Short mmCIF file of C-alpha atoms in Angstrom, two decimals:
data_model
loop_
_atom_site.label_atom_id
_atom_site.label_comp_id
_atom_site.label_asym_id
_atom_site.label_seq_id
_atom_site.Cartn_x
_atom_site.Cartn_y
_atom_site.Cartn_z
CA GLY A 1 174.87 126.89 81.80
CA SER A 2 173.87 126.20 85.37
CA ASP A 3 175.73 125.12 88.49
CA LEU A 4 172.57 123.80 90.18
CA GLU A 5 173.01 120.46 91.88
CA GLU A 6 170.52 118.02 93.37
CA VAL A 7 167.54 119.56 91.59
CA THR A 8 164.16 118.10 92.58
CA ILE A 9 161.18 118.49 90.26
CA VAL A 10 157.74 118.36 91.90
CA PHE A 11 154.73 117.12 89.92
CA ASP A 12 151.09 117.06 90.95
CA ARG A 13 148.71 114.26 90.00
CA GLY A 14 148.00 115.82 86.60
CA PHE A 15 151.41 114.43 85.56
CA ASP A 16 150.39 110.92 86.58
CA ASP A 17 151.28 108.63 83.68
CA GLY A 18 153.63 105.68 83.41
CA ASP A 19 155.39 107.05 80.31
CA ASN A 20 155.95 110.40 82.04
CA TYR A 21 157.58 108.70 85.01
CA ASP A 22 159.78 106.59 82.74
CA LEU A 23 160.92 109.71 80.87
CA SER A 24 161.62 111.53 84.12
CA ARG A 25 164.16 108.85 85.04
CA LEU A 26 166.23 109.89 82.02
CA SER A 27 166.88 113.25 83.71
CA GLU A 28 169.55 113.82 86.33
CA SER A 29 166.97 115.65 88.44
CA HIS A 30 165.16 114.00 91.33
CA ILE A 31 161.39 113.53 91.31
CA VAL A 32 158.68 114.06 93.93
CA ALA A 33 155.24 113.38 92.46
CA GLY A 34 151.68 112.85 93.59
CA VAL A 35 150.08 109.73 92.12
CA LYS A 36 146.46 108.73 91.67
CA LYS A 37 144.85 105.84 93.50
CA ASN A 38 143.88 104.01 90.30
CA TRP A 39 147.33 102.39 90.07
CA LYS A 40 146.87 98.85 91.41
CA SER A 41 150.17 98.98 93.29
CA VAL A 42 149.29 102.34 94.87
CA LYS A 43 145.72 101.27 95.72
CA ALA A 44 147.06 98.17 97.46
CA LYS A 45 149.40 100.29 99.61
CA ILE A 46 146.63 102.70 100.58
CA ASP A 47 144.14 99.91 101.34
CA ALA A 48 146.66 98.15 103.57
CA ALA A 49 147.70 101.30 105.42
CA ASP A 50 147.10 101.48 109.18
CA LEU A 51 146.53 105.14 110.05
CA ASP A 52 147.70 104.50 113.61
CA GLU A 53 151.18 103.96 112.18
CA PHE A 54 151.32 107.43 110.59
CA GLN A 55 153.60 109.99 112.27
CA LEU A 56 152.98 113.72 112.66
CA SER A 57 155.04 115.65 110.11
CA HIS A 58 153.98 119.31 110.27
CA GLU A 59 150.98 121.64 110.43
CA THR A 60 149.44 123.57 107.52
CA GLU A 61 146.29 125.54 106.80
CA HIS A 62 144.65 122.16 106.06
CA GLY A 63 145.45 120.81 109.52
CA LYS A 64 148.10 118.48 110.86
CA CYS A 65 149.93 116.45 108.23
CA TYR A 66 150.69 112.80 109.03
CA VAL A 67 153.06 110.63 106.98
CA LYS A 68 154.14 107.01 106.61
CA ASP A 69 156.91 105.42 104.56
CA SER A 70 155.21 102.57 102.68
CA GLY A 71 157.97 100.81 100.80
CA ARG A 72 158.09 100.66 97.01
CA VAL A 73 155.57 100.41 94.17
CA GLN A 74 155.77 99.48 90.50
CA ILE A 75 154.71 102.36 88.23
CA GLY A 76 155.59 102.34 84.56
CA LYS A 77 158.74 100.32 83.97
CA GLY A 78 160.35 101.05 87.31
CA LYS A 79 159.89 100.92 91.05
CA TRP A 80 159.50 104.01 93.19
CA ARG A 81 159.60 104.74 96.89
CA ILE A 82 156.10 105.64 98.11
CA VAL A 83 155.13 107.89 101.02
CA LEU A 84 151.52 108.10 102.21
CA SER A 85 150.18 111.23 103.90
CA TYR A 86 146.96 112.89 105.01
CA HIS A 87 145.83 116.14 106.63
CA ASP A 88 143.48 115.54 109.54
CA THR A 89 141.18 118.50 108.80
CA THR A 90 140.84 117.58 105.12
CA ARG A 91 140.22 113.95 106.05
CA GLU A 92 137.39 114.89 108.41
CA LYS A 93 135.81 117.16 105.77
CA ILE A 94 135.77 114.33 103.24
CA ARG A 95 134.30 111.87 105.73
CA LYS A 96 131.61 114.37 106.71
CA LYS A 97 130.76 114.87 103.05
CA MET A 98 130.51 111.09 102.65
CA GLU A 99 128.18 110.82 105.63
CA GLU A 100 125.96 113.57 104.22
CA ALA A 101 125.87 111.85 100.82
CA ARG A 102 125.01 108.54 102.49
CA SER A 103 122.14 110.06 104.44
CA GLU A 104 120.83 111.91 101.38
CA THR A 105 120.99 108.70 99.34
CA GLU A 106 119.01 106.69 101.88
CA ASP A 107 116.37 109.44 102.03
CA LEU A 108 116.21 109.47 98.23
CA LEU A 109 115.74 105.69 98.07
CA GLU A 110 112.93 105.87 100.62
CA HIS A 111 111.27 108.68 98.66
CA LEU A 112 111.51 106.72 95.39
CA ARG A 113 110.18 103.58 97.03
CA GLU A 114 107.13 105.45 98.33
CA LYS A 115 106.63 107.05 94.93
CA ILE A 116 106.67 103.62 93.25
CA GLU A 117 104.21 102.16 95.76
CA ARG A 118 101.71 105.00 95.20
CA ARG A 119 101.56 104.10 91.48
CA ARG A 120 100.31 107.53 90.46
CA ARG A 121 99.88 108.58 86.87
CA GLY A 122 102.75 110.18 85.03
CA ARG A 123 106.05 109.13 83.61
CA PRO A 124 106.97 105.70 85.00
CA ILE A 125 110.06 105.33 87.16
CA THR A 126 112.78 103.36 85.38
CA LYS A 127 116.02 101.74 86.49
CA GLY A 128 117.96 104.23 84.37
CA GLY A 129 116.15 107.16 86.00
CA ILE A 130 116.88 105.84 89.50
CA GLU A 131 120.54 105.28 88.62
CA LYS A 132 120.83 108.83 87.29
CA GLU A 133 119.46 110.32 90.51
CA LEU A 134 121.70 108.16 92.70
CA LYS A 135 124.82 109.07 90.70
CA LYS A 136 123.92 112.73 91.04
CA VAL A 137 124.02 112.42 94.83
CA LEU A 138 126.90 109.96 95.26
CA GLY A 139 129.27 110.86 92.41
CA LYS A 140 132.40 108.69 92.59
CA TRP A 141 130.92 106.77 95.54
CA TYR A 142 128.05 105.37 93.45
CA GLY A 143 129.77 101.98 93.15
CA CYS A 144 129.64 101.64 96.95
CA LEU A 145 125.85 101.24 96.93
CA ASP A 146 124.10 97.90 96.33
CA TRP A 147 120.54 98.24 95.08
CA SER A 148 118.15 96.60 92.62
CA PHE A 149 114.95 97.47 90.77
CA ASP A 150 112.43 94.98 89.37
CA SER A 151 110.45 96.82 86.72
CA GLY A 152 107.90 94.00 86.47
CA GLU A 153 107.18 93.85 90.17
CA ARG A 154 107.77 97.61 90.55
CA SER A 155 110.03 96.85 93.47
CA LEU A 156 113.03 98.92 94.58
CA GLU A 157 115.37 97.21 97.02
CA PHE A 158 118.17 98.87 99.01
CA GLU A 159 120.67 96.12 99.74
CA GLY A 160 123.17 98.18 101.72
CA TRP A 161 126.64 99.66 101.48
CA ASN A 162 129.40 97.36 100.31
CA GLU A 163 133.07 97.02 101.31
CA GLU A 164 134.07 99.65 98.76
CA TRP A 165 132.30 102.26 100.92
CA ASN A 166 134.27 101.20 103.98
CA ARG A 167 137.50 101.41 101.98
CA TYR A 168 136.75 104.93 100.79
CA TYR A 169 135.75 105.98 104.31
CA GLU A 170 138.81 104.51 106.03
CA THR A 171 141.28 105.94 103.48
CA ALA A 172 139.58 109.31 103.05
CA GLY A 173 142.09 112.08 102.35
CA VAL A 174 145.12 109.78 102.04
CA HIS A 175 147.58 110.95 99.39
CA ALA A 176 150.27 108.86 97.72
CA ILE A 177 153.60 110.50 96.86
CA ILE A 178 156.42 108.78 94.97
CA THR A 179 160.09 109.70 94.80
CA GLU A 180 163.53 108.19 94.22
CA HIS A 181 164.98 110.21 97.12
CA GLU A 182 166.02 107.30 99.29
CA ASP A 183 167.75 109.40 101.94
CA TRP A 184 164.89 111.83 102.57
CA SER A 185 162.60 111.39 105.56
CA PRO A 186 158.87 110.86 104.85
CA SER A 187 158.27 114.29 106.38
CA LYS A 188 160.67 115.99 103.95
CA VAL A 189 159.03 114.24 100.99
CA ALA A 190 155.57 115.42 102.08
CA ARG A 191 156.75 118.96 102.88
CA THR A 192 158.37 119.20 99.46
CA TYR A 193 155.28 117.94 97.65
CA PHE A 194 152.75 120.13 99.46
CA GLY A 195 155.17 123.08 99.36
CA ARG A 196 154.37 123.43 95.66
CA LYS A 197 151.27 125.38 96.71
CA ASN A 198 153.18 128.68 96.78
CA ILE A 199 154.28 128.13 93.20
CA GLU A 200 150.77 127.07 92.14
CA ASP A 201 149.34 130.25 93.68
CA MET A 202 151.63 132.28 91.43
CA PHE A 203 150.52 130.32 88.37
CA HIS A 204 146.86 130.77 89.28
CA LEU A 205 147.40 134.52 89.36
CA THR A 206 149.13 134.52 85.98
CA LYS A 207 146.26 132.52 84.48
CA LYS A 208 143.40 134.86 85.26
CA ALA A 209 144.10 137.71 87.65
CA LEU A 210 146.98 139.64 86.07
CA VAL A 211 146.43 142.54 83.68
CA VAL A 212 147.65 140.28 80.85
CA PRO A 213 146.42 136.81 81.90
CA VAL A 214 148.31 133.76 80.65
CA GLU A 215 145.50 131.25 80.23
CA PRO A 216 146.94 127.87 79.22
CA PRO A 217 146.17 127.12 75.57
CA TYR A 218 145.83 123.46 74.67
CA VAL A 219 148.72 123.25 72.24
CA LYS A 220 150.97 120.37 71.22
CA GLU A 221 153.32 121.80 68.57
CA ASP A 222 156.80 122.42 69.92
CA HIS A 223 157.01 126.09 68.86
CA LEU A 224 153.62 126.87 70.46
CA VAL A 225 154.59 125.13 73.71
CA ARG A 226 157.80 127.17 73.80
CA ALA A 227 155.83 130.38 73.18
CA HIS A 228 153.44 129.56 76.00
CA LEU A 229 156.29 128.80 78.42
CA PHE A 230 157.86 132.13 77.52
CA LEU A 231 154.61 133.95 78.35
CA VAL A 232 154.28 132.02 81.61
CA PHE A 233 157.74 133.08 82.79
CA VAL A 234 157.06 136.69 81.76
CA GLY A 235 153.86 136.50 83.80
CA LEU A 236 155.76 135.13 86.80
CA LEU A 237 158.34 137.92 86.51
CA CYS A 238 155.50 140.45 86.52
CA TYR A 239 154.01 138.77 89.57
CA GLN A 240 157.33 138.82 91.45
CA TYR A 241 157.68 142.52 90.65
CA LEU A 242 154.19 143.15 92.02
CA ARG A 243 154.95 141.20 95.20
CA ARG A 244 158.01 143.37 95.83
CA LYS A 245 155.92 146.50 95.50
CA LEU A 246 152.93 145.32 97.53
CA PRO A 247 152.65 145.31 101.34
CA ASN A 248 153.88 142.12 103.03
CA ASP A 249 150.52 141.62 104.73
CA MET A 250 148.69 141.50 101.37
CA SER A 251 148.12 137.80 100.64
CA GLU A 252 147.80 136.13 97.25
CA LYS A 253 144.04 135.93 97.83
CA ASP A 254 143.95 139.68 98.46
CA VAL A 255 145.90 140.35 95.26
CA LYS A 256 143.65 138.10 93.18
CA ARG A 257 140.49 139.61 94.66
CA ALA A 258 141.76 143.12 93.88
CA PHE A 259 142.63 142.26 90.27
CA ASP A 260 139.30 140.49 89.78
CA LYS A 261 137.44 143.61 90.88
CA LEU A 262 139.36 146.17 88.86
CA ASP A 263 137.90 147.32 85.55
CA MET A 264 139.39 149.71 83.01
CA THR A 265 136.94 152.34 81.79
CA VAL A 266 137.65 153.97 78.44
CA ALA A 267 136.05 157.30 77.57
CA ILE A 268 136.57 159.64 74.61
CA GLU A 269 137.14 163.26 75.55
CA GLU A 270 137.91 165.73 72.78
CA ASN A 271 138.72 162.86 70.40
CA THR A 272 141.28 161.51 72.89
CA PRO A 273 140.79 158.21 74.72
CA GLN A 274 140.91 158.51 78.49
CA PHE A 275 141.66 155.40 80.60
CA LYS A 276 140.39 155.20 84.16
CA LEU A 277 140.12 152.38 86.68
CA SER A 278 136.74 151.68 88.26
CA ASN A 279 135.50 149.60 91.22
CA ILE A 280 137.82 151.32 93.68
CA ASP A 281 137.23 150.08 97.24
CA ASN A 282 139.11 148.86 100.32
CA ASP A 283 140.25 145.73 98.44
CA THR A 284 141.68 147.49 95.39
CA LEU A 285 142.98 150.74 96.89
CA PRO A 286 146.06 149.25 98.67
CA LEU A 287 147.17 147.64 95.41
CA LEU A 288 146.75 150.85 93.42
CA GLU A 289 148.54 152.98 95.98
CA SER A 290 151.47 150.55 96.23
CA LEU A 291 151.89 150.48 92.46
CA GLU A 292 151.55 154.29 92.23
CA LEU A 293 148.64 154.11 89.81
CA GLY A 294 146.95 157.19 91.21
CA LYS A 295 146.78 158.94 87.84
CA PHE A 296 144.41 156.24 86.63
CA LEU A 297 141.98 156.70 89.51
CA PRO A 298 138.63 158.40 88.76
CA GLU A 299 138.56 162.06 89.68
#
């Protein structure tokens, strides 16, 4: 049994599904979840948001976090409280990337137009070929560009950037978070959601960096899901043990880099296998010394 009260489960946007949210309401636990912008109700809230109304919540490695309580949205069969947030540094990075993509696209269109006008021999330029090159540069912003190509007249026209581009640019970096915590401040909702990073860092280490990685298998059967969860928690226990043994100033990135570098070398000496660790350097040595693995170091 458990005497835990007021449990809050935090989901990232990979959980984003109406049925999942409906099922979560059957639990006594509270929910804080990131949602994608493709929900009409969420998109409408983000599009209508005035960033001047956002309030400073806290500072992180991604910059200052600003939040705004934005009422309620319909997702699945129920309504949820929605909090919008953004980190200023992340927002500026996205906008800079958009500006670079825009400039590269306009240069590409000019290059293609000149290429069409020269009418040189070779494979003819087609509308499908142009579209492929534009999508390669713009990605998810491709729909923001208005252009046309007349294959008969061999004419490529750049008609400009539509309102969708302005929407993406103005709402760059804005996250939507839903919850049924009515008494929490917007800042507490955002802190709780983005605070999942420490847990995610542990899971990332268990996936690839640990001696026995726990890579997520794509399983659906109940007994296989249970087996995977068991391995995940064993991996997290191993990680917590390592953290207790390692220096406090050794970050998760340092631990992962050290594990990624380490290799086990197996040699046969007098019909007996000998195990030694290789790639010993300034990154891996602190980890090995803290875990007292000296006997596995090369002589």
